[in-house]
Amino acid sequence: MQVAVSGGKGGTGKSTVATNLAVALHSLGTDIVMADLDVEAPNDHLLLGAELANEEPVNQFMPRFDYSKCTKCRKCAEVCEEHAIVTLKDGTPFLMPVLCSGCRACEIVCPVPGAILEGFRTIGHTYVTQTPYGFTLVTGKLREGEERSMPLVVVAKKKALEIQKKEGGMLLVDTAAGTGNTVSKAIEGSRLLIAVTEPTPLGIHDTELILKLGKLMKLETWVVVNRSDLGDVGKVAEIAEKYGAEIVAEIPYSENIVKSYVSGKPIVLENVPEAKIFRDLAERVTAFLGGGE
Ligand code: SF4
Ligand code: SF4
């Protein structure tokens, strides 16, 4: 059982919705594992007031050349689609690590046994953190300067699924912003996609993209409108209707939410009116997953 929280563009409050939903679901008695797959800028742990723990490196294959064996035939450079191998005039190959995707095509095509050796580089880390709210948070974090986030999303999601299998319950995934392939990978396998947006022209444009993705992946899709009093929710509703989605929550701009964000304390546990929005959303998710919708 998997639910994904996503958003067409960054800064819409996706992580605020995801973390508050996680805490609310858990407080309703739903066992959950949360996965922060926004690997370029994971921040769910900050919003949950937790310190990342149990760090493990995510390594990726990278060729190393044994120049005593290499015949300088250039085959490795020719096959590399990423142009990660450059050759000198005489054919001597050099690697530009940051461009390497780890596909091993160079290793496969090299005609000289042992000329390409096994190397690796650490592209990021995964973390498995016990939150103060009683559920596990799996986080993927890409190393600064690395550009390929897909391997990290794959490894972190696999880890989250293994923990979910062991512990039972539901997997709540917080994806990156946008509609790229890492977002699709994070969403894959979900029963429900919750798209968080705001009623600004850019927000509405990007909502359409995420709703298109939801439709393409044949997912039940809901929309949460954040800072709903700062624009025209009617326009979001029009787009949502076009894709068979429904607005399930509207969150007005709130100082209380900003304060909770800064202090790392989910607002859903506070005695303020905004908390009810997240509790209601959690109840709706529970009803949906239980077959109530
Ligand atoms: S592993 Fe793939 S991307 Fe990396 S250098 Fe070899 S062919 Fe290029
Ligand atoms: S394919 Fe192998 S032998 Fe040829 S240049 Fe590359 S490493 Fe050297």
GROMACS .gro file of C-alpha atoms and ligand atoms in nm:
model
  309
    1MET     CA    1   0.000   0.000   0.000
    2GLN     CA    2   0.165   0.318  -0.119
    3VAL     CA    3   0.066   0.685  -0.131
    4ALA     CA    4   0.277   0.952  -0.302
    5VAL     CA    5   0.284   1.323  -0.224
    6SER     CA    6   0.419   1.525  -0.512
    7GLY     CA    7   0.404   1.872  -0.660
    8GLY     CA    8   0.461   2.020  -1.001
    9LYS     CA    9   0.698   2.285  -0.877
   10GLY     CA   10   0.925   2.337  -0.580
   11GLY     CA   11   0.828   2.546  -0.279
   12THR     CA   12   0.459   2.461  -0.284
   13GLY     CA   13   0.460   2.309   0.064
   14LYS     CA   14   0.481   1.948  -0.054
   15SER     CA   15   0.702   1.840   0.237
   16THR     CA   16   0.480   2.021   0.489
   17VAL     CA   17   0.180   1.828   0.360
   18ALA     CA   18   0.372   1.498   0.346
   19THR     CA   19   0.515   1.520   0.698
   20ASN     CA   20   0.192   1.638   0.860
   21LEU     CA   21   0.001   1.368   0.676
   22ALA     CA   22   0.250   1.107   0.798
   23VAL     CA   23   0.215   1.218   1.161
   24ALA     CA   24  -0.164   1.238   1.133
   25LEU     CA   25  -0.191   0.893   0.974
   26HIS     CA   26   0.027   0.742   1.244
   27SER     CA   27  -0.172   0.910   1.518
   28LEU     CA   28  -0.487   0.760   1.364
   29GLY     CA   29  -0.334   0.416   1.415
   30THR     CA   30  -0.205   0.354   1.063
   31ASP     CA   31   0.139   0.191   1.056
   32ILE     CA   32   0.351   0.383   0.812
   33VAL     CA   33   0.700   0.404   0.671
   34MET     CA   34   0.787   0.736   0.514
   35ALA     CA   35   1.034   0.778   0.226
   36ASP     CA   36   1.186   1.116   0.144
   37LEU     CA   37   1.284   1.068  -0.221
   38ASP     CA   38   1.344   1.434  -0.293
   39VAL     CA   39   1.709   1.332  -0.297
   40GLU     CA   40   1.854   1.663  -0.413
   41ALA     CA   41   1.703   1.850  -0.118
   42PRO     CA   42   1.554   1.612   0.137
   43ASN     CA   43   1.400   1.804   0.427
   44ASP     CA   44   1.131   1.583   0.580
   45HIS     CA   45   1.363   1.501   0.872
   46LEU     CA   46   1.399   1.873   0.949
   47LEU     CA   47   1.022   1.921   0.949
   48LEU     CA   48   0.990   1.620   1.177
   49GLY     CA   49   1.262   1.746   1.412
   50ALA     CA   50   1.473   1.434   1.354
   51GLU     CA   51   1.844   1.392   1.294
   52LEU     CA   52   1.934   1.166   1.004
   53ALA     CA   53   2.070   0.832   1.128
   54ASN     CA   54   2.212   0.502   1.004
   55GLU     CA   55   2.396   0.647   0.708
   56GLU     CA   56   2.491   0.410   0.426
   57PRO     CA   57   2.675   0.506   0.108
   58VAL     CA   58   2.521   0.453  -0.235
   59ASN     CA   59   2.802   0.360  -0.472
   60GLN     CA   60   2.804   0.357  -0.847
   61PHE     CA   61   3.037   0.172  -1.086
   62MET     CA   62   3.311   0.382  -1.238
   63PRO     CA   63   3.584   0.244  -1.468
   64ARG     CA   64   3.949   0.259  -1.368
   65PHE     CA   65   4.207   0.214  -1.641
   66ASP     CA   66   4.511  -0.013  -1.612
   67TYR     CA   67   4.740   0.174  -1.846
   68SER     CA   68   4.991  -0.111  -1.846
   69LYS     CA   69   4.732  -0.321  -2.032
   70CYS     CA   70   4.531  -0.061  -2.227
   71THR     CA   71   4.608  -0.071  -2.603
   72LYS     CA   72   4.460   0.278  -2.658
   73CYS     CA   73   4.206   0.147  -2.906
   74ARG     CA   74   3.949   0.415  -2.801
   75LYS     CA   75   3.659   0.164  -2.807
   76CYS     CA   76   3.557   0.260  -2.453
   77ALA     CA   77   3.536   0.630  -2.545
   78GLU     CA   78   3.340   0.555  -2.862
   79VAL     CA   79   3.075   0.349  -2.681
   80CYS     CA   80   3.024   0.593  -2.394
   81GLU     CA   81   2.696   0.773  -2.457
   82GLU     CA   82   2.765   1.014  -2.173
   83HIS     CA   83   3.096   1.130  -2.327
   84ALA     CA   84   3.251   1.055  -1.990
   85ILE     CA   85   3.570   0.915  -2.147
   86VAL     CA   86   3.799   1.146  -2.338
   87THR     CA   87   4.109   1.026  -2.519
   88LEU     CA   88   4.443   1.190  -2.578
   89LYS     CA   89   4.589   1.213  -2.928
   90ASP     CA   90   4.751   0.871  -2.888
   91GLY     CA   91   4.423   0.713  -2.769
   92THR     CA   92   4.495   0.708  -2.395
   93PRO     CA   93   4.155   0.717  -2.219
   94PHE     CA   94   4.067   0.946  -1.927
   95LEU     CA   95   3.749   0.948  -1.727
   96MET     CA   96   3.543   1.251  -1.627
   97PRO     CA   97   3.375   1.092  -1.324
   98VAL     CA   98   3.085   1.335  -1.288
   99LEU     CA   99   2.957   1.245  -1.637
  100CYS     CA  100   2.976   0.868  -1.583
  101SER     CA  101   2.638   0.697  -1.535
  102GLY     CA  102   2.789   0.365  -1.431
  103CYS     CA  103   2.636   0.179  -1.727
  104ARG     CA  104   2.945  -0.046  -1.774
  105ALA     CA  105   2.927  -0.026  -2.156
  106CYS     CA  106   3.299   0.061  -2.162
  107GLU     CA  107   3.382  -0.244  -1.954
  108ILE     CA  108   3.177  -0.469  -2.183
  109VAL     CA  109   3.327  -0.335  -2.506
  110CYS     CA  110   3.692  -0.326  -2.395
  111PRO     CA  111   3.877  -0.600  -2.589
  112VAL     CA  112   4.165  -0.630  -2.341
  113PRO     CA  113   4.095  -0.830  -2.024
  114GLY     CA  114   4.193  -0.631  -1.718
  115ALA     CA  115   4.244  -0.298  -1.899
  116ILE     CA  116   3.928  -0.165  -1.728
  117LEU     CA  117   3.914  -0.231  -1.358
  118GLU     CA  118   3.625  -0.212  -1.116
  119GLY     CA  119   3.603   0.127  -0.950
  120PHE     CA  120   3.324   0.310  -0.780
  121ARG     CA  121   3.229   0.645  -0.644
  122THR     CA  122   2.985   0.741  -0.373
  123ILE     CA  123   2.702   0.942  -0.527
  124GLY     CA  124   2.505   0.988  -0.207
  125HIS     CA  125   2.371   0.821   0.106
  126THR     CA  126   2.061   0.664   0.246
  127TYR     CA  127   1.946   0.712   0.605
  128VAL     CA  128   1.701   0.518   0.817
  129THR     CA  129   1.575   0.739   1.099
  130GLN     CA  130   1.331   0.671   1.380
  131THR     CA  131   1.119   0.984   1.401
  132PRO     CA  132   0.998   1.118   1.737
  133TYR     CA  133   0.647   1.032   1.618
  134GLY     CA  134   0.690   0.656   1.616
  135PHE     CA  135   0.745   0.576   1.249
  136THR     CA  136   1.052   0.518   1.033
  137LEU     CA  137   1.176   0.771   0.780
  138VAL     CA  138   1.397   0.654   0.493
  139THR     CA  139   1.587   0.937   0.327
  140GLY     CA  140   1.793   0.947   0.009
  141LYS     CA  141   2.045   1.229  -0.014
  142LEU     CA  142   2.247   1.302  -0.326
  143ARG     CA  143   2.603   1.419  -0.274
  144GLU     CA  144   2.668   1.782  -0.362
  145GLY     CA  145   2.789   1.817  -0.720
  146GLU     CA  146   2.634   1.487  -0.831
  147GLU     CA  147   2.378   1.516  -1.106
  148ARG     CA  148   2.233   1.168  -1.136
  149SER     CA  149   1.965   1.124  -0.879
  150MET     CA  150   1.794   0.817  -1.026
  151PRO     CA  151   2.025   0.552  -0.870
  152LEU     CA  152   1.975   0.711  -0.530
  153VAL     CA  153   1.595   0.722  -0.568
  154VAL     CA  154   1.600   0.355  -0.668
  155VAL     CA  155   1.816   0.246  -0.373
  156ALA     CA  156   1.629   0.458  -0.114
  157LYS     CA  157   1.290   0.340  -0.238
  158LYS     CA  158   1.403  -0.024  -0.235
  159LYS     CA  159   1.518   0.021   0.124
  160ALA     CA  160   1.186   0.181   0.223
  161LEU     CA  161   0.991  -0.103   0.057
  162GLU     CA  162   1.200  -0.364   0.242
  163ILE     CA  163   1.130  -0.192   0.575
  164GLN     CA  164   0.761  -0.161   0.487
  165LYS     CA  165   0.753  -0.533   0.404
  166LYS     CA  166   0.910  -0.615   0.740
  167GLU     CA  167   0.710  -0.371   0.951
  168GLY     CA  168   0.383  -0.380   0.753
  169GLY     CA  169   0.155  -0.084   0.698
  170MET     CA  170   0.169   0.182   0.438
  171LEU     CA  171   0.451   0.352   0.249
  172LEU     CA  172   0.416   0.730   0.220
  173VAL     CA  173   0.650   0.870  -0.044
  174ASP     CA  174   0.752   1.234  -0.071
  175THR     CA  175   0.886   1.290  -0.423
  176ALA     CA  176   1.098   1.562  -0.579
  177ALA     CA  177   0.921   1.851  -0.748
  178GLY     CA  178   0.854   1.834  -1.121
  179THR     CA  179   0.759   1.547  -1.345
  180GLY     CA  180   1.097   1.398  -1.436
  181ASN     CA  181   1.179   1.028  -1.444
  182THR     CA  182   1.289   1.023  -1.080
  183VAL     CA  183   0.946   1.154  -0.981
  184SER     CA  184   0.777   0.878  -1.187
  185LYS     CA  185   1.007   0.622  -1.022
  186ALA     CA  186   0.916   0.752  -0.676
  187ILE     CA  187   0.543   0.748  -0.757
  188GLU     CA  188   0.548   0.405  -0.923
  189GLY     CA  189   0.340   0.149  -0.735
  190SER     CA  190   0.121   0.408  -0.557
  191ARG     CA  191  -0.253   0.369  -0.514
  192LEU     CA  192  -0.298   0.738  -0.459
  193LEU     CA  193  -0.114   1.049  -0.576
  194ILE     CA  194  -0.160   1.370  -0.379
  195ALA     CA  195  -0.048   1.670  -0.584
  196VAL     CA  196   0.033   1.978  -0.377
  197THR     CA  197   0.007   2.309  -0.553
  198GLU     CA  198  -0.065   2.677  -0.504
  199PRO     CA  199  -0.312   2.890  -0.701
  200THR     CA  200  -0.055   3.101  -0.886
  201PRO     CA  201  -0.015   3.096  -1.267
  202LEU     CA  202   0.309   2.894  -1.239
  203GLY     CA  203   0.157   2.663  -0.978
  204ILE     CA  204  -0.146   2.600  -1.199
  205HIS     CA  205   0.073   2.534  -1.503
  206ASP     CA  206   0.285   2.283  -1.313
  207THR     CA  207  -0.021   2.121  -1.155
  208GLU     CA  208  -0.140   2.032  -1.503
  209LEU     CA  209   0.190   1.852  -1.567
  210ILE     CA  210   0.169   1.643  -1.250
  211LEU     CA  211  -0.199   1.566  -1.313
  212LYS     CA  212  -0.108   1.452  -1.665
  213LEU     CA  213   0.154   1.224  -1.512
  214GLY     CA  214  -0.102   1.086  -1.266
  215LYS     CA  215  -0.343   1.015  -1.549
  216LEU     CA  216  -0.071   0.852  -1.757
  217MET     CA  217   0.016   0.627  -1.463
  218LYS     CA  218  -0.358   0.555  -1.412
  219LEU     CA  219  -0.354   0.676  -1.052
  220GLU     CA  220  -0.627   0.810  -0.833
  221THR     CA  221  -0.512   1.171  -0.798
  222TRP     CA  222  -0.609   1.432  -0.542
  223VAL     CA  223  -0.508   1.795  -0.524
  224VAL     CA  224  -0.415   1.991  -0.212
  225VAL     CA  225  -0.408   2.368  -0.264
  226ASN     CA  226  -0.158   2.536  -0.037
  227ARG     CA  227  -0.168   2.911   0.033
  228SER     CA  228  -0.516   2.888  -0.115
  229ASP     CA  229  -0.605   3.248  -0.027
  230LEU     CA  230  -0.324   3.386  -0.242
  231GLY     CA  231  -0.484   3.314  -0.581
  232ASP     CA  232  -0.775   3.172  -0.774
  233VAL     CA  233  -0.858   2.821  -0.651
  234GLY     CA  234  -1.130   2.805  -0.918
  235LYS     CA  235  -0.859   2.784  -1.184
  236VAL     CA  236  -0.694   2.492  -1.001
  237ALA     CA  237  -1.037   2.325  -0.978
  238GLU     CA  238  -1.085   2.359  -1.356
  239ILE     CA  239  -0.753   2.189  -1.428
  240ALA     CA  240  -0.821   1.922  -1.166
  241GLU     CA  241  -1.160   1.845  -1.320
  242LYS     CA  242  -1.006   1.818  -1.666
  243TYR     CA  243  -0.790   1.531  -1.539
  244GLY     CA  244  -1.054   1.365  -1.321
  245ALA     CA  245  -0.886   1.480  -1.001
  246GLU     CA  246  -1.045   1.640  -0.699
  247ILE     CA  247  -0.937   1.917  -0.464
  248VAL     CA  248  -0.942   1.749  -0.124
  249ALA     CA  249  -0.791   2.023   0.092
  250GLU     CA  250  -0.730   2.396   0.086
  251ILE     CA  251  -0.467   2.535   0.320
  252PRO     CA  252  -0.471   2.913   0.362
  253TYR     CA  253  -0.149   3.104   0.421
  254SER     CA  254  -0.079   3.072   0.790
  255GLU     CA  255   0.178   3.212   1.030
  256ASN     CA  256   0.119   2.905   1.247
  257ILE     CA  257   0.230   2.677   0.961
  258VAL     CA  258   0.539   2.889   0.896
  259LYS     CA  259   0.627   2.874   1.268
  260SER     CA  260   0.581   2.496   1.276
  261TYR     CA  261   0.799   2.465   0.965
  262VAL     CA  262   1.078   2.666   1.124
  263SER     CA  263   1.060   2.488   1.460
  264GLY     CA  264   1.047   2.135   1.312
  265LYS     CA  265   0.722   2.052   1.494
  266PRO     CA  266   0.437   1.923   1.274
  267ILE     CA  267   0.139   2.154   1.307
  268VAL     CA  268  -0.104   1.864   1.301
  269LEU     CA  269  -0.023   1.799   1.668
  270GLU     CA  270  -0.078   2.160   1.773
  271ASN     CA  271  -0.401   2.294   1.910
  272VAL     CA  272  -0.462   2.534   1.620
  273PRO     CA  273  -0.735   2.540   1.352
  274GLU     CA  274  -0.491   2.449   1.071
  275ALA     CA  275  -0.427   2.110   1.234
  276LYS     CA  276  -0.777   1.994   1.144
  277ILE     CA  277  -0.702   2.027   0.770
  278PHE     CA  278  -0.429   1.764   0.796
  279ARG     CA  279  -0.630   1.540   1.030
  280ASP     CA  280  -0.921   1.548   0.785
  281LEU     CA  281  -0.687   1.468   0.498
  282ALA     CA  282  -0.543   1.173   0.690
  283GLU     CA  283  -0.892   1.042   0.766
  284ARG     CA  284  -0.978   1.069   0.399
  285VAL     CA  285  -0.664   0.882   0.296
  286THR     CA  286  -0.739   0.611   0.552
  287ALA     CA  287  -1.095   0.579   0.422
  288PHE     CA  288  -0.971   0.561   0.064
  289LEU     CA  289  -0.714   0.292   0.139
  290GLY     CA  290  -0.966   0.101   0.342
  291GLY     CA  291  -1.195   0.095   0.042
  292GLY     CA  292  -1.419   0.370   0.171
  293GLU     CA  293  -1.386   0.573  -0.152
  294SF4     S1  294   3.034   0.324  -1.721
  294SF4    FE1  295   2.909   0.397  -1.896
  294SF4     S2  296   2.897   0.615  -1.863
  294SF4    FE2  297   3.063   0.544  -1.734
  294SF4     S3  298   3.245   0.572  -1.857
  294SF4    FE3  299   3.175   0.363  -1.892
  294SF4     S4  300   3.043   0.377  -2.074
  294SF4    FE4  301   3.070   0.584  -1.996
  295SF4     S1  302   3.864  -0.007  -2.470
  295SF4    FE1  303   4.008  -0.092  -2.324
  295SF4     S2  304   4.198  -0.111  -2.437
  295SF4    FE2  305   4.067   0.022  -2.555
  295SF4     S3  306   4.127   0.229  -2.491
  295SF4    FE3  307   3.956   0.166  -2.362
  295SF4     S4  308   4.054   0.075  -2.183
  295SF4    FE4  309   4.210   0.087  -2.340
   0.00000   0.00000   0.00000
